[in-house]
CSV table of C-alpha atoms and ligand atoms in Angstrom, one decimal:
chain,number,residue,atom,x,y,z
A,230,UNK,CA,-21.9,-1.9,18.0
A,231,UNK,CA,-19.7,-2.2,14.9
A,232,UNK,CA,-16.8,0.1,15.1
A,233,UNK,CA,-16.6,2.9,12.6
A,234,UNK,CA,-13.3,3.9,11.1
A,235,UNK,CA,-12.4,7.6,11.9
A,236,UNK,CA,-13.7,10.1,9.5
A,237,UNK,CA,-11.1,10.8,6.7
A,238,UNK,CA,-9.5,7.4,7.3
A,239,UNK,CA,-7.3,6.6,4.3
A,240,UNK,CA,-8.2,3.3,2.6
A,241,UNK,CA,-5.5,2.6,0.2
A,242,UNK,CA,-3.5,0.0,-1.7
A,243,UNK,CA,0.2,-0.1,-2.4
A,244,UNK,CA,2.4,-0.7,-5.4
A,245,UNK,CA,6.2,-0.3,-6.1
A,246,UNK,CA,7.8,0.7,-9.4
A,247,UNK,CA,9.8,-2.4,-10.2
A,248,UNK,CA,7.2,-4.8,-9.1
A,249,UNK,CA,4.3,-3.2,-11.0
A,250,UNK,CA,5.5,-1.1,-13.9
A,251,UNK,CA,7.2,-3.3,-16.5
A,252,UNK,CA,8.1,-1.2,-19.5
A,253,UNK,CA,11.7,-1.5,-18.5
A,254,UNK,CA,13.0,-0.2,-21.9
A,255,UNK,CA,10.5,2.6,-22.2
A,256,UNK,CA,11.3,6.3,-21.9
A,257,UNK,CA,15.0,6.1,-21.4
A,258,UNK,CA,14.8,4.1,-18.1
A,259,UNK,CA,18.2,2.8,-16.9
A,260,UNK,CA,18.6,-0.7,-15.2
A,261,UNK,CA,18.3,-1.2,-11.5
A,262,UNK,CA,20.1,-4.2,-10.1
A,263,UNK,CA,17.0,-6.4,-10.3
A,264,UNK,CA,17.0,-6.1,-14.1
A,265,UNK,CA,20.4,-7.7,-14.3
A,266,UNK,CA,19.9,-10.2,-11.5
A,267,UNK,CA,16.6,-11.6,-12.8
A,268,UNK,CA,18.1,-12.1,-16.3
A,269,UNK,CA,20.8,-14.5,-15.1
A,270,UNK,CA,20.2,-17.9,-16.8
A,271,UNK,CA,18.9,-19.7,-13.8
A,272,UNK,CA,16.2,-17.1,-13.0
A,273,UNK,CA,12.7,-18.4,-13.7
A,274,UNK,CA,11.1,-14.9,-13.9
A,275,UNK,CA,12.0,-11.3,-14.5
A,276,UNK,CA,10.5,-7.8,-14.2
A,277,UNK,CA,10.4,-6.9,-17.9
A,278,UNK,CA,6.6,-6.8,-18.0
A,279,UNK,CA,5.6,-7.1,-14.3
A,280,UNK,CA,1.9,-6.0,-14.1
A,281,UNK,CA,2.2,-3.6,-17.0
A,282,UNK,CA,1.3,-0.7,-14.7
A,283,UNK,CA,3.4,1.6,-16.9
A,284,UNK,CA,0.7,1.2,-19.6
A,285,UNK,CA,-2.3,0.3,-17.5
A,286,UNK,CA,-2.2,2.7,-14.6
A,287,UNK,CA,-5.4,4.5,-15.8
A,288,UNK,CA,-7.4,1.2,-15.7
A,289,UNK,CA,-5.9,0.3,-12.3
A,290,UNK,CA,-6.7,3.7,-10.8
A,291,UNK,CA,-10.2,3.5,-12.2
A,292,UNK,CA,-10.6,0.2,-10.3
A,293,UNK,CA,-9.1,1.7,-7.2
A,294,UNK,CA,-11.7,4.5,-7.3
A,295,UNK,CA,-14.5,1.9,-7.8
A,296,UNK,CA,-13.3,0.2,-4.6
A,297,UNK,CA,-13.7,3.5,-2.8
A,298,UNK,CA,-10.0,3.9,-2.2
A,299,UNK,CA,-8.7,7.3,-1.5
A,300,UNK,CA,-4.9,6.6,-1.2
A,301,UNK,CA,-2.3,4.7,-3.3
A,302,UNK,CA,1.3,4.1,-2.7
A,303,UNK,CA,3.4,4.4,-5.8
A,304,UNK,CA,7.2,4.6,-6.0
A,305,UNK,CA,9.3,6.6,-8.4
A,306,UNK,CA,11.9,4.5,-10.1
A,307,UNK,CA,15.2,6.3,-9.6
A,308,UNK,CA,16.3,4.8,-12.9
A,309,UNK,CA,13.6,6.5,-14.8
A,310,UNK,CA,14.4,9.9,-13.4
A,311,UNK,CA,18.3,9.6,-13.3
A,312,UNK,CA,18.9,6.5,-15.5
A,313,UNK,CA,22.5,5.8,-14.2
A,314,UNK,CA,21.8,7.0,-10.7
A,315,UNK,CA,24.1,10.0,-10.6
A,316,UNK,CA,24.2,11.6,-14.1
A,317,UNK,CA,21.7,13.4,-16.3
A,318,UNK,CA,18.0,13.8,-15.4
A,319,UNK,CA,15.7,12.1,-17.9
A,320,UNK,CA,12.8,14.2,-19.0
A,321,UNK,CA,10.8,11.3,-20.3
A,322,UNK,CA,10.9,9.6,-16.8
A,323,UNK,CA,9.8,12.9,-15.2
A,324,UNK,CA,6.9,13.2,-17.7
A,325,UNK,CA,5.7,9.7,-16.9
A,326,UNK,CA,5.4,10.4,-13.2
A,327,UNK,CA,3.6,13.7,-13.8
A,328,UNK,CA,1.1,11.8,-15.8
A,329,UNK,CA,0.7,9.1,-13.2
A,330,UNK,CA,0.4,11.5,-10.3
A,331,UNK,CA,-2.1,13.6,-12.2
A,332,UNK,CA,-4.2,10.5,-12.9
A,333,UNK,CA,-4.3,9.6,-9.2
A,334,UNK,CA,-5.7,13.0,-8.3
A,335,UNK,CA,-8.2,12.9,-11.2
A,336,UNK,CA,-9.6,9.8,-9.5
A,337,UNK,CA,-9.7,11.4,-6.1
A,338,UNK,CA,-6.9,9.2,-4.9
A,339,UNK,CA,-3.9,10.7,-3.0
A,340,UNK,CA,-0.5,9.4,-4.0
A,341,UNK,CA,1.9,8.5,-1.2
A,342,UNK,CA,5.2,8.5,-3.1
A,343,UNK,CA,8.2,6.4,-2.1
A,344,UNK,CA,11.7,7.4,-3.4
A,345,UNK,CA,13.5,4.1,-2.8
A,346,UNK,CA,11.6,0.8,-2.9
A,347,UNK,CA,14.5,-1.7,-3.1
A,348,UNK,CA,15.5,-0.5,-6.6
A,349,UNK,CA,18.9,1.1,-6.5
A,350,UNK,CA,20.3,1.9,-10.0
A,351,UNK,CA,22.6,-0.8,-11.2
A,352,UNK,CA,25.9,1.2,-11.3
A,353,UNK,CA,25.3,2.5,-7.7
A,354,UNK,CA,24.5,-1.0,-6.6
A,355,UNK,CA,27.7,-2.3,-8.1
A,356,UNK,CA,29.7,0.3,-6.2
A,357,UNK,CA,28.3,-1.1,-2.9
A,358,UNK,CA,24.7,0.1,-2.8
A,359,UNK,CA,23.9,1.5,0.7
A,360,UNK,CA,27.4,0.3,1.9
A,361,UNK,CA,28.9,3.0,-0.4
A,362,UNK,CA,28.7,6.3,1.4
A,363,UNK,CA,28.7,8.2,-1.9
A,364,UNK,CA,25.2,6.8,-2.5
A,365,UNK,CA,23.9,8.8,0.4
A,366,UNK,CA,24.8,12.0,-1.6
A,367,UNK,CA,23.4,10.4,-4.8
A,368,UNK,CA,20.1,9.6,-3.1
A,369,UNK,CA,19.9,13.1,-1.6
A,370,UNK,CA,20.3,14.6,-5.2
A,371,UNK,CA,17.6,12.2,-6.6
A,372,UNK,CA,15.3,13.2,-3.7
A,373,UNK,CA,15.9,16.9,-4.4
A,374,UNK,CA,15.1,16.5,-8.1
A,375,UNK,CA,11.8,14.7,-7.1
A,376,UNK,CA,10.8,17.3,-4.5
A,377,UNK,CA,11.4,20.1,-7.1
A,378,UNK,CA,9.6,18.4,-9.9
A,379,UNK,CA,6.6,16.9,-8.1
A,380,UNK,CA,6.5,19.0,-4.9
A,381,UNK,CA,3.5,21.0,-6.0
A,382,UNK,CA,1.3,17.9,-6.5
A,383,UNK,CA,2.6,15.4,-3.9
A,384,UNK,CA,1.8,15.9,-0.2
A,385,UNK,CA,3.0,12.6,1.3
A,386,UNK,CA,6.6,11.5,0.7
A,387,UNK,CA,8.3,8.3,1.9
A,388,UNK,CA,12.1,8.3,1.7
A,389,UNK,CA,12.9,4.6,1.9
A,390,UNK,CA,10.8,1.4,2.0
A,391,UNK,CA,11.7,-1.2,4.6
A,392,UNK,CA,15.4,-0.8,5.3
A,393,UNK,CA,15.4,-4.0,7.4
A,394,UNK,CA,13.9,-6.2,4.7
A,395,UNK,CA,16.3,-4.9,2.2
A,396,UNK,CA,19.5,-5.5,4.3
A,397,UNK,CA,18.1,-8.9,5.5
A,398,UNK,CA,17.7,-9.9,1.9
A,399,UNK,CA,21.0,-8.5,0.7
A,400,UNK,CA,23.3,-9.4,3.5
A,401,UNK,CA,21.7,-12.0,5.8
A,402,UNK,CA,19.3,-14.2,3.9
A,403,UNK,CA,21.2,-13.6,0.7
A,404,UNK,CA,18.2,-13.9,-1.7
A,405,UNK,CA,18.6,-10.3,-2.8
A,406,UNK,CA,21.7,-9.2,-4.7
A,407,UNK,CA,24.6,-9.1,-3.9
A,408,UNK,CA,23.5,-12.4,-2.2
A,409,UNK,CA,25.8,-12.1,0.8
A,410,UNK,CA,24.8,-14.5,3.6
A,411,UNK,CA,25.0,-14.1,7.4
A,412,UNK,CA,26.8,-10.7,7.4
A,413,UNK,CA,25.0,-8.9,10.3
A,414,UNK,CA,27.9,-6.4,10.1
A,415,UNK,CA,27.0,-5.4,6.5
A,416,UNK,CA,23.3,-5.3,7.5
A,417,UNK,CA,23.9,-2.9,10.4
A,418,UNK,CA,26.2,-0.7,8.4
A,419,UNK,CA,23.8,-0.4,5.5
A,420,UNK,CA,20.8,0.3,7.8
A,421,UNK,CA,22.9,3.0,9.5
A,422,UNK,CA,23.8,4.5,6.1
A,423,UNK,CA,20.1,4.5,5.2
A,424,UNK,CA,19.3,6.3,8.4
A,425,UNK,CA,21.8,9.0,7.3
A,426,UNK,CA,20.3,9.0,3.8
A,427,UNK,CA,16.8,9.4,5.2
A,428,UNK,CA,18.0,12.2,7.4
A,429,UNK,CA,19.6,14.0,4.5
A,430,UNK,CA,16.4,13.7,2.4
A,431,UNK,CA,14.2,14.9,5.3
A,432,UNK,CA,16.5,17.9,5.8
A,433,UNK,CA,16.6,18.7,2.1
A,434,UNK,CA,12.8,18.5,2.0
A,435,UNK,CA,12.3,20.7,5.0
A,436,UNK,CA,14.8,23.3,3.7
A,437,UNK,CA,13.0,23.4,0.3
A,438,UNK,CA,10.2,25.7,-0.6
A,439,UNK,CA,7.9,22.6,-1.0
A,440,UNK,CA,5.1,21.9,1.5
A,441,UNK,CA,3.8,18.5,2.4
A,442,UNK,CA,4.7,15.7,4.8
A,443,UNK,CA,7.6,13.3,4.8
A,444,UNK,CA,8.3,10.0,6.6
A,445,UNK,CA,9.8,6.6,6.3
A,446,UNK,CA,8.3,3.1,6.0
A,447,UNK,CA,9.5,0.3,8.2
A,448,UNK,CA,8.6,-3.4,8.3
A,449,UNK,CA,7.7,-3.8,11.9
A,450,UNK,CA,7.2,-7.4,13.0
A,451,UNK,CA,6.7,-8.2,16.6
A,452,UNK,CA,9.2,-10.7,18.1
A,453,UNK,CA,7.8,-13.0,20.8
A,454,UNK,CA,9.8,-15.5,22.9
A,455,UNK,CA,8.4,-18.9,22.3
A,456,UNK,CA,8.6,-19.6,26.1
A,457,UNK,CA,9.0,-17.4,29.1
A,458,UNK,CA,12.5,-18.7,29.7
A,459,UNK,CA,15.3,-16.1,30.2
A,460,UNK,CA,17.2,-17.5,27.2
A,461,UNK,CA,14.2,-17.3,24.8
A,462,UNK,CA,13.3,-13.8,26.0
A,463,UNK,CA,16.9,-12.7,25.4
A,464,UNK,CA,16.8,-14.2,21.8
A,465,UNK,CA,13.6,-12.4,21.0
A,466,UNK,CA,14.9,-9.2,22.3
A,467,UNK,CA,18.1,-9.5,20.2
A,468,UNK,CA,16.1,-10.0,17.0
A,469,UNK,CA,13.8,-7.2,17.9
A,470,UNK,CA,16.7,-4.7,18.5
A,471,UNK,CA,18.3,-5.6,15.2
A,472,UNK,CA,15.2,-5.5,13.1
A,473,UNK,CA,13.0,-2.9,14.9
A,474,UNK,CA,14.5,-1.0,17.8
A,475,UNK,CA,17.7,0.1,16.1
A,476,UNK,CA,16.1,2.2,13.4
A,477,UNK,CA,13.1,3.3,15.5
A,478,UNK,CA,15.7,4.8,17.9
A,479,UNK,CA,17.4,6.6,15.1
A,480,UNK,CA,14.3,8.0,13.5
A,481,UNK,CA,12.3,9.0,16.6
A,482,UNK,CA,14.8,9.4,19.5
A,483,UNK,CA,17.5,10.8,17.2
A,484,UNK,CA,20.1,8.5,18.8
A,485,UNK,CA,20.7,4.8,19.3
A,486,UNK,CA,20.0,4.3,23.0
A,487,UNK,CA,22.6,2.8,25.3
A,488,UNK,CA,20.5,-0.4,25.4
A,489,UNK,CA,20.3,-0.6,21.6
A,490,UNK,CA,24.0,-0.1,21.2
A,491,UNK,CA,24.9,-2.7,23.8
A,492,UNK,CA,22.7,-5.3,22.0
A,493,UNK,CA,24.0,-4.4,18.6
A,494,UNK,CA,27.7,-4.6,19.8
A,495,UNK,CA,26.9,-7.9,21.6
A,496,UNK,CA,25.4,-9.4,18.4
A,497,UNK,CA,28.3,-8.2,16.3
A,498,UNK,CA,30.9,-9.5,18.8
A,499,UNK,CA,30.0,-13.0,17.6
A,500,UNK,CA,31.6,-12.3,14.2
A,501,UNK,CA,34.4,-10.2,15.8
A,502,UNK,CA,32.8,-6.9,14.5
A,503,UNK,CA,31.7,-3.7,16.1
A,504,UNK,CA,29.7,-0.6,15.3
A,505,UNK,CA,31.0,3.0,15.9
A,506,UNK,CA,28.8,5.6,14.1
A,507,UNK,CA,30.6,9.0,13.6
A,508,UNK,CA,29.6,12.0,15.7
A,509,UNK,CA,28.8,13.8,12.5
A,510,UNK,CA,26.2,11.2,11.4
A,511,UNK,CA,24.7,11.1,14.9
A,512,UNK,CA,24.3,14.9,14.9
A,513,UNK,CA,22.4,14.8,11.6
A,514,UNK,CA,20.2,12.0,12.7
A,515,UNK,CA,19.4,13.9,15.9
A,516,UNK,CA,18.8,17.1,14.0
A,517,UNK,CA,16.0,15.7,11.8
A,518,UNK,CA,14.4,13.3,14.3
A,519,UNK,CA,11.7,15.8,15.3
A,520,UNK,CA,10.9,16.6,11.6
A,521,UNK,CA,9.4,13.2,10.6
A,522,UNK,CA,5.7,13.8,9.9
A,523,UNK,CA,4.5,10.2,10.1
A,524,UNK,CA,5.7,6.6,10.3
A,525,UNK,CA,4.6,4.0,7.8
A,526,UNK,CA,4.2,0.6,9.3
A,527,UNK,CA,4.4,-2.5,7.0
A,528,UNK,CA,3.2,-5.6,8.7
A,529,UNK,CA,2.6,-9.1,7.5
A,530,UNK,CA,3.7,-11.4,10.2
A,531,UNK,CA,5.2,-11.8,13.7
A,532,UNK,CA,7.9,-14.2,14.8
A,533,UNK,CA,8.3,-16.6,17.7
A,534,UNK,CA,11.9,-17.0,18.8
A,535,UNK,CA,13.9,-19.5,20.7
A,536,UNK,CA,17.5,-19.2,21.9
A,537,UNK,CA,20.0,-20.7,19.6
A,538,UNK,CA,23.7,-21.5,20.1
A,539,UNK,CA,24.6,-22.9,16.6
A,540,UNK,CA,26.0,-21.5,13.4
A,541,UNK,CA,23.7,-19.4,11.2
A,542,UNK,CA,21.4,-21.4,8.9
A,543,UNK,CA,18.7,-19.9,6.7
A,544,UNK,CA,16.5,-21.6,4.2
A,545,UNK,CA,14.2,-19.2,2.3
A,546,UNK,CA,10.8,-20.5,1.3
A,547,UNK,CA,10.5,-19.0,-2.2
A,548,UNK,CA,8.0,-21.4,-3.6
A,549,UNK,CA,5.2,-21.6,-1.2
A,550,UNK,CA,6.1,-25.1,-0.1
A,551,UNK,CA,4.7,-24.9,3.4
A,552,UNK,CA,7.1,-25.8,6.2
A,553,UNK,CA,10.4,-25.4,4.3
A,554,UNK,CA,11.7,-22.3,6.0
A,555,UNK,CA,14.6,-22.2,8.5
A,556,UNK,CA,15.8,-18.9,10.1
A,557,UNK,CA,18.5,-19.3,12.7
A,558,UNK,CA,21.1,-16.6,13.3
A,559,UNK,CA,24.3,-17.0,15.3
A,560,UNK,CA,24.4,-14.7,18.3
A,561,UNK,CA,20.7,-13.9,18.0
A,562,UNK,CA,18.2,-16.8,18.0
A,563,UNK,CA,16.0,-19.1,15.9
A,564,UNK,CA,12.5,-18.5,14.6
A,565,UNK,CA,10.3,-21.5,15.6
A,566,UNK,CA,6.9,-22.8,14.9
A,567,UNK,CA,4.1,-21.7,17.2
A,568,UNK,CA,1.6,-24.5,16.7
A,569,UNK,CA,-1.3,-22.3,17.7
A,570,UNK,CA,-0.8,-19.7,15.0
A,571,UNK,CA,-1.8,-20.3,11.4
A,572,UNK,CA,0.7,-19.7,8.6
A,573,UNK,CA,0.7,-18.8,4.9
A,574,UNK,CA,2.1,-21.2,2.3
A,575,UNK,CA,5.3,-19.2,2.6
A,576,UNK,CA,5.4,-19.9,6.4
A,577,UNK,CA,4.5,-16.4,7.5
A,578,UNK,CA,2.6,-16.6,10.8
A,579,UNK,CA,-0.8,-14.9,10.5
A,580,UNK,CA,-1.0,-13.0,13.8
A,581,UNK,CA,-3.0,-9.7,13.8
A,582,UNK,CA,-2.3,-9.2,17.5
A,583,UNK,CA,1.3,-8.6,16.5
A,584,UNK,CA,0.1,-5.5,14.5
A,585,UNK,CA,-1.9,-4.3,17.5
A,586,UNK,CA,1.1,-4.8,19.8
A,587,UNK,CA,3.5,-3.0,17.5
A,588,UNK,CA,1.2,0.0,17.0
A,589,UNK,CA,0.8,0.2,20.8
A,590,UNK,CA,4.5,0.0,21.3
A,591,UNK,CA,5.0,3.0,19.0
A,592,UNK,CA,2.3,4.7,21.0
A,593,UNK,CA,4.0,4.0,24.3
A,594,UNK,CA,7.7,3.9,23.5
A,595,UNK,CA,8.0,6.2,20.5
A,596,UNK,CA,5.4,9.0,20.9
A,597,UNK,CA,7.6,11.2,18.7
A,598,UNK,CA,6.3,9.4,15.6
A,599,UNK,CA,3.3,11.8,15.4
A,600,UNK,CA,1.0,9.6,13.3
A,601,UNK,CA,0.8,6.2,11.7
A,602,UNK,CA,-0.2,4.8,8.4
A,603,UNK,CA,-0.2,1.1,7.9
A,604,UNK,CA,1.5,1.3,4.6
A,605,UNK,CA,1.5,-2.4,3.7
A,606,UNK,CA,-0.4,-5.4,4.9
A,607,UNK,CA,-1.8,-8.3,2.9
A,608,UNK,CA,-1.9,-12.0,2.2
A,609,UNK,CA,0.4,-13.8,-0.3
A,610,UNK,CA,-1.9,-16.4,-1.8
A,611,UNK,CA,-2.1,-18.8,-4.7
A,612,UNK,CA,-5.4,-17.4,-6.0
A,613,UNK,CA,-7.5,-19.8,-8.1
A,614,UNK,CA,-8.5,-18.0,-11.3
A,615,UNK,CA,-11.7,-20.0,-11.6
A,616,UNK,CA,-12.8,-18.5,-14.9
A,617,UNK,CA,-12.3,-15.0,-13.6
A,618,UNK,CA,-14.5,-15.6,-10.5
A,619,UNK,CA,-11.8,-15.3,-7.9
A,620,UNK,CA,-13.1,-16.2,-4.5
A,621,UNK,CA,-10.3,-15.0,-2.2
A,622,UNK,CA,-12.1,-15.4,1.1
A,623,UNK,CA,-8.9,-16.1,2.9
A,624,UNK,CA,-7.6,-12.7,1.9
A,625,UNK,CA,-10.9,-11.0,3.1
A,626,UNK,CA,-10.5,-12.8,6.4
A,627,UNK,CA,-6.8,-11.7,6.7
A,628,UNK,CA,-7.6,-8.1,5.9
A,629,UNK,CA,-10.6,-8.0,8.1
A,630,UNK,CA,-8.6,-9.3,11.1
A,631,UNK,CA,-5.8,-6.8,10.6
A,632,UNK,CA,-8.2,-3.9,10.1
A,633,UNK,CA,-9.9,-5.0,13.3
A,634,UNK,CA,-6.5,-4.8,15.1
A,635,UNK,CA,-6.1,-1.3,13.7
A,636,UNK,CA,-9.5,-0.3,15.0
A,637,UNK,CA,-8.6,-1.7,18.5
A,638,UNK,CA,-5.4,0.3,18.5
A,639,UNK,CA,-7.2,3.4,17.5
A,640,UNK,CA,-9.7,2.8,20.3
A,641,UNK,CA,-6.8,2.4,22.7
A,642,UNK,CA,-5.4,5.8,21.8
A,643,UNK,CA,-3.1,5.2,18.7
A,644,UNK,CA,-3.3,7.8,15.9
A,645,UNK,CA,-3.6,5.5,12.9
A,646,UNK,CA,-4.7,7.5,9.8
A,647,UNK,CA,-4.8,4.9,7.1
A,648,UNK,CA,-4.4,1.4,5.9
A,649,UNK,CA,-2.9,0.3,2.5
A,650,UNK,CA,-3.4,-3.2,1.2
A,651,UNK,CA,-0.3,-4.8,-0.4
A,652,UNK,CA,-1.1,-4.7,-3.3
A,653,UNK,CA,-3.6,-2.9,-5.6
A,654,UNK,CA,-3.2,-5.5,-8.3
A,655,UNK,CA,-1.1,-8.7,-8.4
A,656,UNK,CA,2.6,-7.7,-8.8
A,657,UNK,CA,5.9,-9.4,-9.0
A,658,UNK,CA,7.1,-10.8,-5.8
A,659,UNK,CA,10.9,-10.2,-5.4
A,660,UNK,CA,11.9,-13.8,-4.7
A,661,UNK,CA,8.7,-15.7,-5.5
A,662,UNK,CA,7.9,-14.4,-9.0
A,663,UNK,CA,4.3,-14.4,-10.0
A,664,UNK,CA,2.5,-17.2,-8.2
A,665,UNK,CA,2.4,-15.3,-4.9
A,666,UNK,CA,-0.5,-12.9,-5.4
A,667,UNK,CA,-1.6,-10.1,-3.1
A,668,UNK,CA,-4.0,-7.9,-5.1
A,669,UNK,CA,-7.6,-6.8,-5.1
A,670,UNK,CA,-7.2,-7.2,-8.8
A,671,UNK,CA,-6.1,-10.5,-10.4
A,672,UNK,CA,-3.6,-10.0,-13.2
A,673,UNK,CA,-3.3,-12.5,-16.0
A,674,UNK,CA,0.4,-12.0,-16.5
A,675,UNK,CA,0.2,-13.3,-20.1
A,676,UNK,CA,-2.4,-10.9,-21.4
A,677,UNK,CA,-2.1,-8.2,-18.6
A,678,UNK,CA,-5.9,-8.4,-18.3
A,679,UNK,CA,-7.3,-7.5,-14.9
A,680,UNK,CA,-10.2,-9.2,-13.0
A,681,UNK,CA,-11.7,-7.9,-9.8
A,682,UNK,CA,-11.4,-10.4,-7.0
A,683,UNK,CA,-14.1,-10.9,-4.4
A,684,UNK,CA,-11.9,-9.0,-1.9
A,685,UNK,CA,-12.1,-5.9,-4.2
A,686,UNK,CA,-15.9,-6.0,-4.1
A,687,UNK,CA,-15.8,-6.5,-0.4
A,688,UNK,CA,-13.5,-3.5,0.1
A,689,UNK,CA,-16.0,-1.4,-1.8
A,690,UNK,CA,-18.6,-2.2,0.9
A,691,UNK,CA,-16.1,-1.5,3.7
A,692,UNK,CA,-15.3,1.9,2.2
A,693,UNK,CA,-18.9,2.8,1.6
A,694,UNK,CA,-20.0,1.9,5.1
A,695,UNK,CA,-16.7,3.0,6.7
A,696,UNK,CA,-16.8,-0.1,8.9
A,697,UNK,CA,-15.9,-3.8,8.6
A,698,UNK,CA,-18.7,-5.8,6.9
B,161,BGP,C1,7.4,-6.0,1.5
B,161,BGP,C2,7.8,-5.2,0.3
B,161,BGP,C3,7.0,-5.3,-0.9
B,161,BGP,C4,6.4,-6.6,-1.1
B,161,BGP,C5,5.9,-7.3,0.1
B,161,BGP,C6,5.5,-8.8,0.0
B,161,BGP,O1,8.5,-6.4,2.2
B,161,BGP,O2,7.9,-3.8,0.7
B,161,BGP,O3,7.7,-4.8,-2.0
B,161,BGP,O4,7.2,-7.4,-1.9
B,161,BGP,O5,6.8,-7.2,1.2
B,161,BGP,O6,6.7,-9.5,-0.1
B,161,BGP,P1,6.8,-10.8,-0.9
B,161,BGP,O7,6.6,-10.4,-2.3
B,161,BGP,O8,8.2,-11.3,-0.7
B,161,BGP,O9,5.8,-11.8,-0.4
């Protein structure tokens, strides 16, 4: 018999302010670091117009309703609310988000609101972004302003989106500003500071008069050894601790376990570095760990890892030229091709079982997480416009397989409450620009016109029948 989704399951789609809104000079918005970075002469795209969600959100939400969606992830641009990050609050920015949030509810769609989705205000980025401890306080203030302003109409808050992807981009791969490469030390320090910032925001929320739920969103990709050899297993474990276990420990155990600390220190020893969090930080992290109301899991791919003794070498595939990626990190391991697993044009292995395994790991190892939303999943694809008749069967297949993995995890006991496609409409992709599309809605980036893809019509049937079709 076909499996039904649980009653009240949230079928959603995700967006993020910088990737969707455009309108970067509207309403007193200040610049985030992407504005400056994507305007350097060699950049081939920028976020000035993005998907025009700033102007078109009513149309997009009407489409979301038509697909039967009952949830949407939006993010609040810090730079619309506090344009320079730590100064005056900007009423026009506040007004925009009131309008947007009201429009979600008018369509029967619950907004899941993220406070930080990779878009630190430019001045705060220049002072060191998450490496500057002052920004923990600045973030706490921004969060407080949002809770006070929107607390009566938002029930689901997300503090930070994907700390691991952010630090990997900023300090390891180097394709996000400040474009540092191979600094695992900076990555660990920034992740730890984000754990403190998350804790400060959760504490502020719980101490406020506002009701609702709060959590964090992690990218959680399973890491598998390519062979059963001791060395490959060790390499996979190292990448897993750095990317997954480190922050799961902080959020849900309230402490980095002995094992986690031993791995992190081992990895850092290759660059002569170490990691010694202060007792004060750890006290705060421990204090709030039981107060997270949910975990958001973003999942796109899993990785197959081999042991590696060489120097770090990373080549980022930002064009969709299949087979061009390299990811090898000194002291950790190397991602290798698993010939049995299909990959996207950007070399991301398509492996739904990795999502099932990750959810079940949360169920077994981190029962403190309370409940799960899959807050992003989707296929980056070079959709063929075909006169507006967009036949994205590959996306339908991808979503179907991953929703099936979710259903299996639910059957095996996991408490998964919802699934959000990345993304509602095609949006800017941070390092790939506009030819890597993810949406249910095709966006013509010249005219900002929307076209419903086959996947959008398929989703409507899924939500109507509450089962895979
Ligand atoms: C996640 C981010 C999103 C989105 C998505 C797809 O890491 O939270 O903001 O960009 O990945 O990534 P990309 O655009 O690089 O394909």
